[in-house]
Amino acid sequence: MFRNILLASLLVLTAACSQPARDVRLTQVAAAVPTAAQVAQDVRGIVEPCETAMDRASGDIGQLAAAASPRAAARVAVAGAKDACLTAFGALQKAQAPGEVRDACLSAVYTRETLADTAIEMLDGKAGALAITTLRYKADDQSAANRACATALANLGGREFAMAASPSRQ
């Protein structure tokens, strides 16, 4: 019994004195932590597809806001914007970005998605009497949210990130 205790003690002592199987240098740990510029770039990469899709749909949304008839393919473009912004919203929720950046950019893609959703309701004839006014207000909200996202990204240390202007209200 004494012999077993002595062997166990020696094994514990040997394990405590031996080097760990994997040495991790401090520089390796620092390299694994993303820089502010990298985080800003990652967030931009998530937001840009939503922005691009909304750019394609903005003329049609502008036509709806002006109480004019949009082109025949408007629904496809607007639905594409809604889908792209929903995807961006989900990705941003999981992004490893500071709260103020993530929240500002979540708001930007969310307001774009709700703007597209209102436009789809109008295109489908399901919107109410105040739909044009609602669409205009949502376009204004979207512009403010986009500016907030761009400012948060710029404050994070990335280069200026100019998101597209809101659909024109003719």
CSV table of C-alpha atoms in Angstrom, one decimal:
chain,number,residue,atom,x,y,z
A,1,MET,CA,0.0,0.0,0.0
A,2,PHE,CA,2.8,2.4,0.9
A,3,ARG,CA,4.5,1.5,-2.4
A,4,ASN,CA,1.3,2.4,-4.4
A,5,ILE,CA,1.1,5.8,-2.6
A,6,LEU,CA,4.8,6.4,-3.3
A,7,LEU,CA,4.3,5.6,-7.0
A,8,ALA,CA,1.2,7.8,-7.3
A,9,SER,CA,3.1,10.7,-5.6
A,10,LEU,CA,6.0,10.3,-8.1
A,11,LEU,CA,3.6,10.3,-11.0
A,12,VAL,CA,1.9,13.5,-9.8
A,13,LEU,CA,5.3,15.1,-9.1
A,14,THR,CA,6.5,14.2,-12.6
A,15,ALA,CA,3.4,15.5,-14.3
A,16,ALA,CA,3.6,18.8,-12.4
A,17,CYS,CA,7.2,19.3,-13.4
A,18,SER,CA,7.0,18.3,-17.0
A,19,GLN,CA,6.3,21.0,-19.7
A,20,PRO,CA,2.8,21.2,-21.0
A,21,ALA,CA,2.2,19.3,-24.3
A,22,ARG,CA,1.5,22.6,-26.1
A,23,ASP,CA,3.3,25.9,-25.4
A,24,VAL,CA,1.2,28.9,-26.5
A,25,ARG,CA,3.2,32.0,-26.8
A,26,LEU,CA,1.7,35.4,-25.9
A,27,THR,CA,2.1,36.6,-29.4
A,28,GLN,CA,0.0,33.7,-30.7
A,29,VAL,CA,-2.8,34.6,-28.2
A,30,ALA,CA,-2.6,38.3,-29.3
A,31,ALA,CA,-2.8,37.3,-32.9
A,32,ALA,CA,-6.0,35.3,-32.3
A,33,VAL,CA,-7.8,38.3,-30.9
A,34,PRO,CA,-9.2,40.3,-33.8
A,35,THR,CA,-8.2,43.9,-34.2
A,36,ALA,CA,-10.8,46.7,-34.3
A,37,ALA,CA,-10.1,47.1,-38.0
A,38,GLN,CA,-10.8,43.4,-38.6
A,39,VAL,CA,-14.0,43.5,-36.5
A,40,ALA,CA,-15.1,46.6,-38.5
A,41,GLN,CA,-14.3,44.8,-41.8
A,42,ASP,CA,-16.2,41.7,-40.6
A,43,VAL,CA,-19.3,43.8,-39.8
A,44,ARG,CA,-19.0,45.5,-43.1
A,45,GLY,CA,-18.9,42.2,-44.9
A,46,ILE,CA,-22.1,41.2,-43.2
A,47,VAL,CA,-23.9,44.5,-43.8
A,48,GLU,CA,-22.9,45.1,-47.4
A,49,PRO,CA,-25.1,42.4,-49.1
A,50,CYS,CA,-28.1,44.0,-47.4
A,51,GLU,CA,-27.0,47.4,-48.6
A,52,THR,CA,-26.4,46.2,-52.1
A,53,ALA,CA,-29.7,44.5,-52.4
A,54,MET,CA,-31.5,47.6,-51.0
A,55,ASP,CA,-29.7,49.7,-53.6
A,56,ARG,CA,-31.1,47.5,-56.3
A,57,ALA,CA,-34.6,47.9,-54.9
A,58,SER,CA,-34.4,51.6,-53.9
A,59,GLY,CA,-35.7,52.9,-57.2
A,60,ASP,CA,-38.8,50.7,-56.9
A,61,ILE,CA,-39.4,51.7,-53.3
A,62,GLY,CA,-39.0,55.3,-54.3
A,63,GLN,CA,-41.6,54.9,-56.9
A,64,LEU,CA,-44.0,53.4,-54.3
A,65,ALA,CA,-43.2,56.3,-51.9
A,66,ALA,CA,-44.1,58.7,-54.7
A,67,ALA,CA,-47.4,56.9,-55.3
A,68,ALA,CA,-46.2,55.9,-58.7
A,69,SER,CA,-46.2,52.4,-60.2
A,70,PRO,CA,-42.9,50.6,-60.0
A,71,ARG,CA,-41.5,48.4,-62.7
A,72,ALA,CA,-42.8,44.9,-63.2
A,73,ALA,CA,-39.8,43.2,-61.6
A,74,ALA,CA,-40.0,45.4,-58.5
A,75,ARG,CA,-41.3,42.6,-56.2
A,76,VAL,CA,-38.2,40.4,-57.0
A,77,ALA,CA,-35.8,43.2,-56.2
A,78,VAL,CA,-37.6,44.2,-53.0
A,79,ALA,CA,-38.0,40.6,-51.8
A,80,GLY,CA,-34.2,40.1,-52.5
A,81,ALA,CA,-33.5,43.1,-50.3
A,82,LYS,CA,-35.7,41.8,-47.5
A,83,ASP,CA,-34.0,38.3,-47.7
A,84,ALA,CA,-30.5,39.8,-47.7
A,85,CYS,CA,-31.3,42.0,-44.8
A,86,LEU,CA,-32.8,39.2,-42.8
A,87,THR,CA,-29.7,37.1,-43.4
A,88,ALA,CA,-27.5,40.0,-42.3
A,89,PHE,CA,-29.6,40.5,-39.2
A,90,GLY,CA,-29.0,36.9,-38.2
A,91,ALA,CA,-25.3,37.0,-38.9
A,92,LEU,CA,-24.9,40.3,-37.0
A,93,GLN,CA,-26.6,38.7,-33.9
A,94,LYS,CA,-23.8,36.2,-33.8
A,95,ALA,CA,-20.9,38.6,-34.7
A,96,GLN,CA,-18.1,39.2,-32.3
A,97,ALA,CA,-18.4,42.9,-32.4
A,98,PRO,CA,-18.6,45.5,-29.6
A,99,GLY,CA,-22.2,46.1,-28.5
A,100,GLU,CA,-22.5,49.6,-29.8
A,101,VAL,CA,-21.4,48.6,-33.3
A,102,ARG,CA,-23.5,45.4,-33.4
A,103,ASP,CA,-26.6,47.3,-32.1
A,104,ALA,CA,-26.2,50.2,-34.5
A,105,CYS,CA,-25.7,47.9,-37.5
A,106,LEU,CA,-28.5,45.5,-36.4
A,107,SER,CA,-30.8,48.6,-36.4
A,108,ALA,CA,-29.6,49.5,-39.9
A,109,VAL,CA,-30.3,46.1,-41.4
A,110,TYR,CA,-33.6,45.7,-39.5
A,111,THR,CA,-34.9,49.1,-40.7
A,112,ARG,CA,-34.0,48.1,-44.3
A,113,GLU,CA,-35.8,44.8,-43.9
A,114,THR,CA,-38.9,46.5,-42.5
A,115,LEU,CA,-38.8,49.1,-45.3
A,116,ALA,CA,-38.7,46.2,-47.8
A,117,ASP,CA,-41.5,44.4,-46.0
A,118,THR,CA,-43.7,47.5,-46.2
A,119,ALA,CA,-43.0,47.8,-49.9
A,120,ILE,CA,-43.9,44.1,-50.5
A,121,GLU,CA,-47.2,44.6,-48.7
A,122,MET,CA,-47.9,47.6,-51.0
A,123,LEU,CA,-46.9,45.6,-54.1
A,124,ASP,CA,-49.2,42.8,-53.0
A,125,GLY,CA,-52.1,45.2,-52.3
A,126,LYS,CA,-52.2,44.3,-48.6
A,127,ALA,CA,-51.1,47.8,-47.3
A,128,GLY,CA,-53.5,50.2,-45.7
A,129,ALA,CA,-54.4,53.7,-46.5
A,130,LEU,CA,-51.4,55.2,-44.8
A,131,ALA,CA,-48.9,52.9,-46.5
A,132,ILE,CA,-47.2,55.6,-48.5
A,133,THR,CA,-46.7,57.8,-45.4
A,134,THR,CA,-45.5,54.7,-43.5
A,135,LEU,CA,-43.0,53.9,-46.3
A,136,ARG,CA,-41.6,57.4,-46.3
A,137,TYR,CA,-41.2,57.4,-42.5
A,138,LYS,CA,-39.5,54.0,-42.7
A,139,ALA,CA,-37.1,55.3,-45.4
A,140,ASP,CA,-36.2,58.2,-43.0
A,141,ASP,CA,-35.7,55.8,-40.1
A,142,GLN,CA,-33.5,53.6,-42.4
A,143,SER,CA,-31.3,56.6,-43.3
A,144,ALA,CA,-30.8,57.5,-39.7
A,145,ALA,CA,-30.0,53.9,-38.7
A,146,ASN,CA,-27.5,53.7,-41.6
A,147,ARG,CA,-25.7,56.8,-40.4
A,148,ALA,CA,-25.5,55.4,-36.9
A,149,CYS,CA,-24.0,52.1,-38.2
A,150,ALA,CA,-21.5,54.0,-40.3
A,151,THR,CA,-20.5,56.2,-37.4
A,152,ALA,CA,-20.1,53.2,-35.0
A,153,LEU,CA,-17.9,51.5,-37.6
A,154,ALA,CA,-15.8,54.6,-38.1
A,155,ASN,CA,-15.5,55.0,-34.3
A,156,LEU,CA,-14.3,51.4,-34.0
A,157,GLY,CA,-11.3,52.4,-36.0
A,158,GLY,CA,-12.2,51.3,-39.5
A,159,ARG,CA,-12.2,53.4,-42.5
A,160,GLU,CA,-15.3,55.4,-43.3
A,161,PHE,CA,-18.2,53.2,-44.3
A,162,ALA,CA,-20.6,55.0,-46.4
A,163,MET,CA,-23.9,53.2,-46.6
A,164,ALA,CA,-26.2,54.1,-49.4
A,165,ALA,CA,-28.7,56.9,-49.0
A,166,SER,CA,-32.4,56.2,-48.5
A,167,PRO,CA,-34.6,55.6,-51.5
A,168,SER,CA,-35.5,58.9,-53.1
A,169,ARG,CA,-38.9,60.4,-52.4
A,170,GLN,CA,-39.8,62.0,-55.6
